[in-house]
Amino acid sequence: MKDLDHCDCQLALQELLLGQDAAANLHASLSREDGSPTASHDDLAQAIAGSFAKALCLLGYRDSSAKPDGTASSKNDGRGRYKRRKSCDSWSETTPAVVDDGHAWRKYGQKKIQYSDFPRSYFRCTHKSDQNCQAVKQVQQISEDPPSHRTTYYGHHTCKNASDPNRFILPEEETTFKLVYSDGEVPRNTVDKPSFQSTFPTKFQSG
DNA sequence: CTTATTTGACCACA
DNA sequence: TGTGGTCAAATAAG
């Protein structure tokens, strides 16, 4: 069990709630198989699995496959100055297909990984320069026959264009299932120390 | 034109 | 020195 700070707990709670929400969507979608479904069952199931995986990772019950560093080296000369900063800011999820998480990503690299048959792609937030959003992710195919892709996220979005994480709920269903956050806005975009303590659990008031 | 992707070079670290 | 993460020029797409 790792040390949990407030940020971890709140993010984990978010993910659990999102998973619950996605499960509700899936249930609704399954129980109305006469009409055209608004979201594929696969996507919803992936959303559920992803949310619980993130939550478990945040709570320290899963390895987030993090890199052991924390150094921010600097050299004014050339390229390649990089490195992630905190291992606890990363999590990964594995899905049969690459899913759109609702954020605007821009690919900035691709590498062949030694013990992997498939290359790894590197993405950063499109708003890295506009809004100094530090979110990056890596996507790598793991297997082909049972299609499997692993997406590893580093850092969270701080850009305002970040669409809500309930994106897998299509607009038609949104009015029915949308999570309502404290102020109608997801409190995820405070980088390190968000200061909402009591606002978060006030959702899901049936009314 | 602007914006995104491809791709090899560059760099830090083990 | 090998590996993997990032940069940026060239290229593609809108």
Tab-separated table of C-alpha atoms (C1' of nucleotides) in Angstrom:
chain	number	residue	atom	x	y	z
A	1	MET	CA	0.000	0.000	0.000
A	2	LYS	CA	1.502	3.230	-1.031
A	3	ASP	CA	1.128	6.596	0.604
A	4	LEU	CA	-2.093	8.155	-0.508
A	5	ASP	CA	-2.477	11.849	-0.731
A	6	HIS	CA	-5.728	13.687	-1.231
A	7	CYS	CA	-5.166	13.950	-4.924
A	8	ASP	CA	-4.847	10.198	-5.305
A	9	CYS	CA	-7.960	9.545	-3.288
A	10	GLN	CA	-10.017	12.033	-5.200
A	11	LEU	CA	-8.847	10.787	-8.553
A	12	ALA	CA	-9.524	7.239	-7.478
A	13	LEU	CA	-12.979	8.238	-6.364
A	14	GLN	CA	-13.578	9.884	-9.693
A	15	GLU	CA	-12.560	6.773	-11.524
A	16	LEU	CA	-14.758	4.571	-9.418
A	17	LEU	CA	-17.692	6.858	-10.046
A	18	LEU	CA	-16.975	6.901	-13.737
A	19	GLY	CA	-16.862	3.146	-13.725
A	20	GLN	CA	-20.176	3.034	-11.964
A	21	ASP	CA	-21.575	5.462	-14.468
A	22	ALA	CA	-20.322	3.442	-17.381
A	23	ALA	CA	-21.786	0.315	-15.848
A	24	ALA	CA	-25.144	2.058	-15.624
A	25	ASN	CA	-24.858	3.001	-19.263
A	26	LEU	CA	-23.983	-0.503	-20.251
A	27	HIS	CA	-26.919	-1.854	-18.330
A	28	ALA	CA	-29.229	0.637	-19.963
A	29	SER	CA	-27.861	-0.145	-23.365
A	30	LEU	CA	-28.223	-3.871	-22.853
A	31	SER	CA	-31.783	-3.599	-21.664
A	32	ARG	CA	-32.998	-1.722	-24.712
A	33	GLU	CA	-31.734	-3.881	-27.475
A	34	ASP	CA	-34.633	-2.994	-29.692
A	35	GLY	CA	-33.401	0.456	-30.534
A	36	SER	CA	-30.105	1.468	-31.961
A	37	PRO	CA	-27.537	1.629	-29.210
A	38	THR	CA	-25.879	4.944	-28.707
A	39	ALA	CA	-22.597	3.538	-27.536
A	40	SER	CA	-21.030	0.202	-28.273
A	41	HIS	CA	-20.957	-2.317	-25.482
A	42	ASP	CA	-17.282	-2.785	-26.079
A	43	ASP	CA	-16.568	0.859	-25.479
A	44	LEU	CA	-18.634	0.915	-22.340
A	45	ALA	CA	-17.018	-2.230	-21.008
A	46	GLN	CA	-13.627	-0.747	-21.720
A	47	ALA	CA	-14.606	2.408	-19.931
A	48	ILE	CA	-15.607	0.408	-16.893
A	49	ALA	CA	-12.434	-1.633	-16.878
A	50	GLY	CA	-10.305	1.417	-17.445
A	51	SER	CA	-11.874	3.370	-14.651
A	52	PHE	CA	-11.459	0.588	-12.139
A	53	ALA	CA	-7.908	-0.031	-13.265
A	54	LYS	CA	-7.060	3.624	-12.783
A	55	ALA	CA	-8.713	3.710	-9.408
A	56	LEU	CA	-6.884	0.597	-8.253
A	57	CYS	CA	-3.642	2.016	-9.495
A	58	LEU	CA	-4.227	5.269	-7.677
A	59	LEU	CA	-5.022	3.399	-4.519
A	60	GLY	CA	-1.811	1.447	-4.776
A	61	TYR	CA	-3.267	-1.948	-5.545
A	62	ARG	CA	-1.831	-2.070	-9.016
A	63	ASP	CA	1.571	-1.372	-10.402
A	64	SER	CA	1.497	1.637	-12.622
A	65	SER	CA	4.636	0.451	-14.432
A	66	ALA	CA	6.450	3.603	-13.615
A	67	LYS	CA	9.956	4.639	-14.352
A	68	PRO	CA	12.384	5.108	-11.519
A	69	ASP	CA	13.445	8.666	-11.849
A	70	GLY	CA	12.553	12.089	-10.670
A	71	THR	CA	15.289	14.133	-12.099
A	72	ALA	CA	14.681	17.118	-14.268
A	73	SER	CA	18.012	17.478	-15.910
A	74	SER	CA	18.746	20.490	-17.995
A	75	LYS	CA	21.002	21.194	-20.854
A	76	ASN	CA	20.546	24.240	-22.979
A	77	ASP	CA	21.995	22.774	-26.084
A	78	GLY	CA	20.072	20.239	-28.029
A	79	ARG	CA	17.072	18.018	-28.004
A	80	GLY	CA	16.202	15.101	-25.879
A	81	ARG	CA	15.866	16.875	-22.564
A	82	TYR	CA	12.929	15.083	-21.143
A	83	LYS	CA	11.973	12.651	-18.420
A	84	ARG	CA	8.849	12.109	-16.514
A	85	ARG	CA	8.720	13.608	-13.097
A	86	LYS	CA	6.586	11.559	-10.769
A	87	SER	CA	5.778	7.891	-10.932
A	88	CYS	CA	2.490	8.379	-9.154
A	89	ASP	CA	1.289	10.563	-11.978
A	90	SER	CA	1.186	7.678	-14.383
A	91	TRP	CA	-1.258	4.903	-14.990
A	92	SER	CA	-1.973	2.531	-17.796
A	93	GLU	CA	-4.866	0.634	-19.215
A	94	THR	CA	-5.073	-2.177	-21.696
A	95	THR	CA	-7.849	-2.303	-24.254
A	96	PRO	CA	-8.614	-4.449	-27.303
A	97	ALA	CA	-8.631	-1.367	-29.467
A	98	VAL	CA	-7.253	2.108	-29.118
A	99	VAL	CA	-10.038	4.148	-27.607
A	100	ASP	CA	-10.550	7.863	-27.929
A	101	ASP	CA	-10.332	9.301	-24.455
A	102	GLY	CA	-11.784	12.624	-25.463
A	103	HIS	CA	-8.586	14.609	-25.380
A	104	ALA	CA	-6.791	16.160	-28.287
A	105	TRP	CA	-3.512	14.288	-28.687
A	106	ARG	CA	-0.671	14.993	-31.039
A	107	LYS	CA	1.796	12.315	-31.961
A	108	TYR	CA	5.399	13.331	-31.540
A	109	GLY	CA	7.312	10.104	-31.869
A	110	GLN	CA	7.376	6.399	-32.439
A	111	LYS	CA	9.981	3.879	-31.370
A	112	LYS	CA	10.656	0.232	-31.815
A	113	ILE	CA	10.804	-1.378	-28.397
A	114	GLN	CA	13.272	-4.151	-27.966
A	115	TYR	CA	11.227	-6.932	-26.458
A	116	SER	CA	8.058	-5.979	-28.202
A	117	ASP	CA	6.873	-6.881	-31.646
A	118	PHE	CA	5.078	-3.596	-32.059
A	119	PRO	CA	6.304	-0.014	-32.003
A	120	ARG	CA	5.383	2.403	-29.257
A	121	SER	CA	3.771	5.690	-30.135
A	122	TYR	CA	4.222	8.862	-28.127
A	123	PHE	CA	1.536	11.484	-27.808
A	124	ARG	CA	1.319	14.812	-26.084
A	125	CYS	CA	-1.586	17.140	-25.530
A	126	THR	CA	-2.361	19.369	-28.498
A	127	HIS	CA	-2.546	22.307	-26.105
A	128	LYS	CA	0.924	21.822	-24.724
A	129	SER	CA	2.042	25.125	-26.203
A	130	ASP	CA	-1.216	27.082	-25.896
A	131	GLN	CA	-1.981	26.209	-22.343
A	132	ASN	CA	1.116	24.522	-21.060
A	133	CYS	CA	-0.724	21.252	-20.663
A	134	GLN	CA	1.777	18.622	-19.586
A	135	ALA	CA	-0.262	15.515	-20.290
A	136	VAL	CA	1.402	12.870	-22.402
A	137	LYS	CA	0.605	9.286	-23.204
A	138	GLN	CA	2.171	6.269	-24.816
A	139	VAL	CA	0.272	3.762	-26.885
A	140	GLN	CA	1.672	0.375	-27.738
A	141	GLN	CA	0.126	-2.673	-29.315
A	142	ILE	CA	0.758	-5.751	-27.226
A	143	SER	CA	-0.711	-8.527	-29.307
A	144	GLU	CA	-2.483	-8.916	-32.583
A	145	ASP	CA	-4.556	-12.060	-32.573
A	146	PRO	CA	-6.320	-11.126	-29.405
A	147	PRO	CA	-6.075	-7.424	-30.180
A	148	SER	CA	-4.546	-5.688	-27.217
A	149	HIS	CA	-3.236	-2.175	-26.836
A	150	ARG	CA	-1.710	-0.612	-23.776
A	151	THR	CA	-2.091	3.097	-23.184
A	152	THR	CA	0.044	4.672	-20.486
A	153	TYR	CA	-0.743	8.164	-19.326
A	154	TYR	CA	1.712	10.507	-17.645
A	155	GLY	CA	0.315	13.520	-15.897
A	156	HIS	CA	-3.128	15.009	-16.164
A	157	HIS	CA	-4.564	17.582	-18.485
A	158	THR	CA	-4.466	21.164	-17.376
A	159	CYS	CA	-5.886	22.540	-20.584
A	160	LYS	CA	-9.358	24.017	-20.607
A	161	ASN	CA	-10.252	22.237	-23.814
A	162	ALA	CA	-10.212	19.022	-21.900
A	163	SER	CA	-13.604	17.555	-22.539
A	164	ASP	CA	-15.281	15.817	-19.685
A	165	PRO	CA	-14.113	12.319	-18.900
A	166	ASN	CA	-17.631	11.032	-19.468
A	167	ARG	CA	-17.028	11.308	-23.152
A	168	PHE	CA	-17.961	7.712	-23.807
A	169	ILE	CA	-21.475	8.752	-22.991
A	170	LEU	CA	-22.870	10.109	-26.184
A	171	PRO	CA	-24.791	13.383	-26.149
A	172	GLU	CA	-28.144	11.636	-26.450
A	173	GLU	CA	-27.537	9.701	-23.278
A	174	GLU	CA	-25.673	12.449	-21.588
A	175	THR	CA	-28.701	14.114	-20.098
A	176	THR	CA	-29.666	10.866	-18.458
A	177	PHE	CA	-26.351	9.662	-17.167
A	178	LYS	CA	-24.037	12.593	-16.917
A	179	LEU	CA	-22.117	12.890	-13.724
A	180	VAL	CA	-22.492	16.225	-12.065
A	181	TYR	CA	-19.336	17.472	-10.510
A	182	SER	CA	-19.130	20.028	-7.805
A	183	ASP	CA	-19.623	23.009	-10.041
A	184	GLY	CA	-20.536	21.413	-13.299
A	185	GLU	CA	-16.857	21.209	-14.050
A	186	VAL	CA	-14.530	18.337	-13.493
A	187	PRO	CA	-12.043	19.275	-10.783
A	188	ARG	CA	-9.196	17.392	-12.338
A	189	ASN	CA	-7.208	20.225	-13.792
A	190	THR	CA	-5.444	21.475	-10.753
A	191	VAL	CA	-2.012	20.140	-11.156
A	192	ASP	CA	-0.839	18.928	-7.811
A	193	LYS	CA	-2.845	20.005	-4.862
A	194	PRO	CA	-6.497	20.484	-5.563
A	195	SER	CA	-8.209	21.975	-2.597
A	196	PHE	CA	-11.675	20.570	-2.845
A	197	GLN	CA	-12.409	18.572	0.232
A	198	SER	CA	-16.087	18.415	0.735
A	199	THR	CA	-17.349	19.384	-2.667
A	200	PHE	CA	-16.565	16.150	-4.379
A	201	PRO	CA	-18.810	13.655	-2.611
A	202	THR	CA	-21.805	15.915	-3.017
A	203	LYS	CA	-22.622	14.418	-6.352
A	204	PHE	CA	-25.203	11.800	-7.089
A	205	GLN	CA	-27.783	13.507	-5.034
A	206	SER	CA	-30.917	11.960	-6.379
A	207	GLY	CA	-32.980	14.911	-7.128
B	1	DC	C1'	-2.016	28.940	-45.888
B	2	DT	C1'	-2.173	26.197	-41.057
B	3	DT	C1'	-1.944	22.080	-38.496
B	4	DA	C1'	-0.786	17.208	-37.886
B	5	DT	C1'	2.175	13.122	-38.795
B	6	DT	C1'	6.343	10.721	-40.093
B	7	DT	C1'	10.926	9.743	-39.239
B	8	DG	C1'	15.843	9.956	-38.176
B	9	DA	C1'	18.807	12.495	-35.114
B	10	DC	C1'	19.761	13.748	-30.622
B	11	DC	C1'	20.069	13.153	-25.691
B	12	DA	C1'	19.968	11.087	-20.747
B	13	DC	C1'	20.396	7.280	-18.172
B	14	DA	C1'	21.563	2.464	-16.871
C	1	DT	C1'	27.201	1.631	-25.497
C	2	DG	C1'	22.343	0.246	-25.936
C	3	DT	C1'	17.767	1.589	-25.066
C	4	DG	C1'	14.029	4.504	-24.931
C	5	DG	C1'	12.039	9.369	-24.781
C	6	DT	C1'	11.965	13.776	-27.325
C	7	DC	C1'	12.911	17.182	-30.932
C	8	DA	C1'	12.342	19.025	-35.314
C	9	DA	C1'	12.778	18.990	-40.416
C	10	DA	C1'	10.357	17.048	-44.053
C	11	DT	C1'	6.147	15.642	-45.521
C	12	DA	C1'	1.143	14.966	-45.614
C	13	DA	C1'	-3.387	16.444	-44.812
C	14	DG	C1'	-7.198	19.852	-44.448
